């Protein structure tokens, strides 16, 4: 909304490590023992990377917490020594969130993996932050319940809240923003607070839950989450449909959303992405732009939605409507969709992907995608597209050779052009991946200096010594 | 979640007026003229009250802004003089939000009533903060669109955002929290910033929109809002159904929600409330606990939902299912519901209402209501109940004689007992009315000192001289 001259975009983060005092390391070792407090290089390197293209700056020590009290202990100690703390969940973030650009402690929450309380009668669950979405769904399925947010990776729920994740089901069920009722958070001072209650709504003071959701570990450590659950739909049906062009697939999507079909998932794969999942999962799909859709509801409701969508798709040249009504057939399709990113990488052995994540108002989606495709084809980089198009959100992945700096520069240039276009189209530089290291310039372009300065004021107020995941989202 | 010893609850706000410098008043008069800058007692008194039981402390001056730039001018001037600013929309808040407990300027936004931009193809609209929800719906109906949030009063959309309002449709469409995409806000320093874009979702930095939503004017002035719209449903059907007891009506509601019926509205009126609306609107309804429901969807979908709900209602003794399928019949029913508060007041001429607003997890709703009814009946105060029971939210209104202090004390005691019970049942002290002056102690009981201290830190960081609606939500 504040389109001004684009800001410089970070190619590689600047490293400004703060030393870890020996006294602090000793205190950590005394409390956690060698098993849960590691300075081994392999462990540190594993915790200093994510799925981004950045090189690894490892933390100085990795601590495995098993309770909120242990998290509070580590953070209070780090606060006393002014040492950075980087919360670590499943390591699946994409924008450099986990990189220890100022050194410090990687606080691994993956062992905080208990489902604390299912309240089926209220459709709520309380979990520790290290529980993954697949673990949660496996445990509640027999109660006829599910948690819809699905970013693809089997991410931890704490990490999903920290990046305000969404994914394939967001078009119907919303994002983490809409599906968290309450949090237990350790503040940068090492105090455990509760935000929210199990009530579905509240007007009781500032919305602290929503402040921590999307704060990328910069304001505190999310230790527990109370989430909304949903009854498993009586009927679920998935379908694929192939289109003569990406534009046709996108135009069909726009119309499906505009007429208000309560579609549960509406995913685009371009021909490159279909080719990749075919190669990876032997699916034998037609290698053309494809929509992968899912419908939830009563038997009659699902049939009605599917009928409407077929009619719309046909108007735009959609063909070969293929239905998956058994759970097995559906799982096969969605597994292929979830493998799209890895499958895509395998199209160019040894490559790394520069992944984009713009989201625009639905009416601007065709323009946004078409122009981006034109530009990448002109530049001649291999690429593929997958998109949560029902939300106006899509990912274009440029496959670059990490040993050829010119390819990385081209990808960064194309990505920047794509973001600037998304902002002109009244969209956002990141629909679901977050800002991390990579999008700090884009955030300034999008929100404007004034709004980012408000964010910085909040950070300074809650974390005056900048110990929580420093260097992410913005520079102070 | 932090049940400790209850905090003292404010019976009447303490007044600590800060004088308005003559120089500032002159600057306001020079800019706005006598027509839009008034110190007349009647105007000031009108702006220093709301629908709460508190006595009026009027502001020292009322300014009518017509643009964001004028808002910025007033706030920057007030900042320079350290004078309080209280944003004023439609005056329909309920917890003392508008009372000028520290004097200052009431900044009336009701003339900022332009609908700036309807993007029907994206289901979004951008409005000035003074646009009311009825005005908006009247203007977009011919485009087949509607905005669902309906707190009863014809509130301004800026005010609805400021209190995180919800109301009858929230069970299906969510609250202001879920339906605001972007805001234009004047900060306490008088700077205009944008939060969010027209994209449906974003992970771009801290969620400033959600921070201002529910901030009750204490962090800045909401000047413009970009909202989600919805296609008018193909079919709408409303029904009333009468139950042998409140408990039976609530049990039916619980089951409707638990089995996942996508009901659009599910409102409870107790026999007292039905009696009141009968008297006020000559409806001739059976004077028994009543659910008033609405279903949105396709023709087939609505029929299916209605069938399921009738079955559930019958299990709990629900009778006299009466359908309103014409728009006129529906309007009549919902008008009666919206009159319930005023109709209730008329049951005891000269009375004022102390209104409660707890919200609990749906499985605890019966216990919450039943105990509250038992207590008010024991105390012998006249009362009525209306509730957005599909959300677990209900309002019990105690009708007190303002000239009898003992009645007010009894009402406050009952209200406090009810809130403490809601907190024990893992609910909230306010589902939709906000904290204002009245619920500051309850907020401490609910959130705990640690979380409220985080809120205070945010306030101090963004508004260090405490000029924005001072004395509300918490004491600094």
Short mmCIF file of N, CA and C in Angstrom, two decimals, chain B residues 49 60 70-71 76 90 96 109 124 193 197 237 269 318 346 353 434:
data_model
loop_
_atom_site.label_atom_id
_atom_site.label_comp_id
_atom_site.label_asym_id
_atom_site.label_seq_id
_atom_site.Cartn_x
_atom_site.Cartn_y
_atom_site.Cartn_z
N UNK B 49 -20.82 10.22 27.19
CA UNK B 49 -21.57 9.08 27.73
C UNK B 49 -21.60 7.97 26.70
N UNK B 60 -13.70 18.18 27.14
CA UNK B 60 -13.70 19.65 27.18
C UNK B 60 -14.09 20.25 25.84
N UNK B 70 -7.40 15.40 8.80
CA UNK B 70 -7.90 16.18 9.95
C UNK B 70 -7.68 15.43 11.27
N UNK B 71 -7.87 14.12 11.23
CA UNK B 71 -7.60 13.32 12.44
C UNK B 71 -6.14 13.49 12.83
N UNK B 76 -1.86 15.18 16.38
CA UNK B 76 -0.52 15.79 16.51
C UNK B 76 -0.56 17.00 17.44
N UNK B 90 -20.29 5.97 16.93
CA UNK B 90 -21.75 6.08 17.01
C UNK B 90 -22.22 6.19 18.47
N UNK B 96 -18.14 2.10 29.12
CA UNK B 96 -17.54 3.35 29.55
C UNK B 96 -16.39 3.81 28.68
N UNK B 109 -15.93 10.93 14.63
CA UNK B 109 -15.62 10.48 13.26
C UNK B 109 -16.88 10.20 12.45
N UNK B 124 -14.07 -7.35 -1.32
CA UNK B 124 -13.52 -6.43 -0.32
C UNK B 124 -14.16 -5.06 -0.48
N UNK B 193 -0.51 5.65 9.19
CA UNK B 193 0.13 4.42 8.68
C UNK B 193 -0.93 3.48 8.13
N UNK B 197 -2.89 -5.34 3.61
CA UNK B 197 -3.16 -5.04 2.20
C UNK B 197 -4.53 -5.64 1.87
N UNK B 237 -32.92 -18.71 5.42
CA UNK B 237 -34.15 -19.10 6.09
C UNK B 237 -33.96 -18.89 7.59
N UNK B 269 -33.16 -16.17 23.46
CA UNK B 269 -33.87 -15.17 24.27
C UNK B 269 -34.56 -15.93 25.39
N UNK B 318 -37.79 -29.12 21.92
CA UNK B 318 -38.08 -27.93 21.12
C UNK B 318 -39.40 -28.09 20.36
N UNK B 346 -37.55 -1.25 28.94
CA UNK B 346 -38.91 -0.72 29.14
C UNK B 346 -39.76 -1.57 30.07
N UNK B 353 -29.58 -0.57 32.88
CA UNK B 353 -29.18 -1.98 32.84
C UNK B 353 -27.70 -2.12 33.14
N UNK B 434 -15.83 -5.48 25.23
CA UNK B 434 -14.55 -4.83 25.57
C UNK B 434 -14.41 -4.58 27.06
#
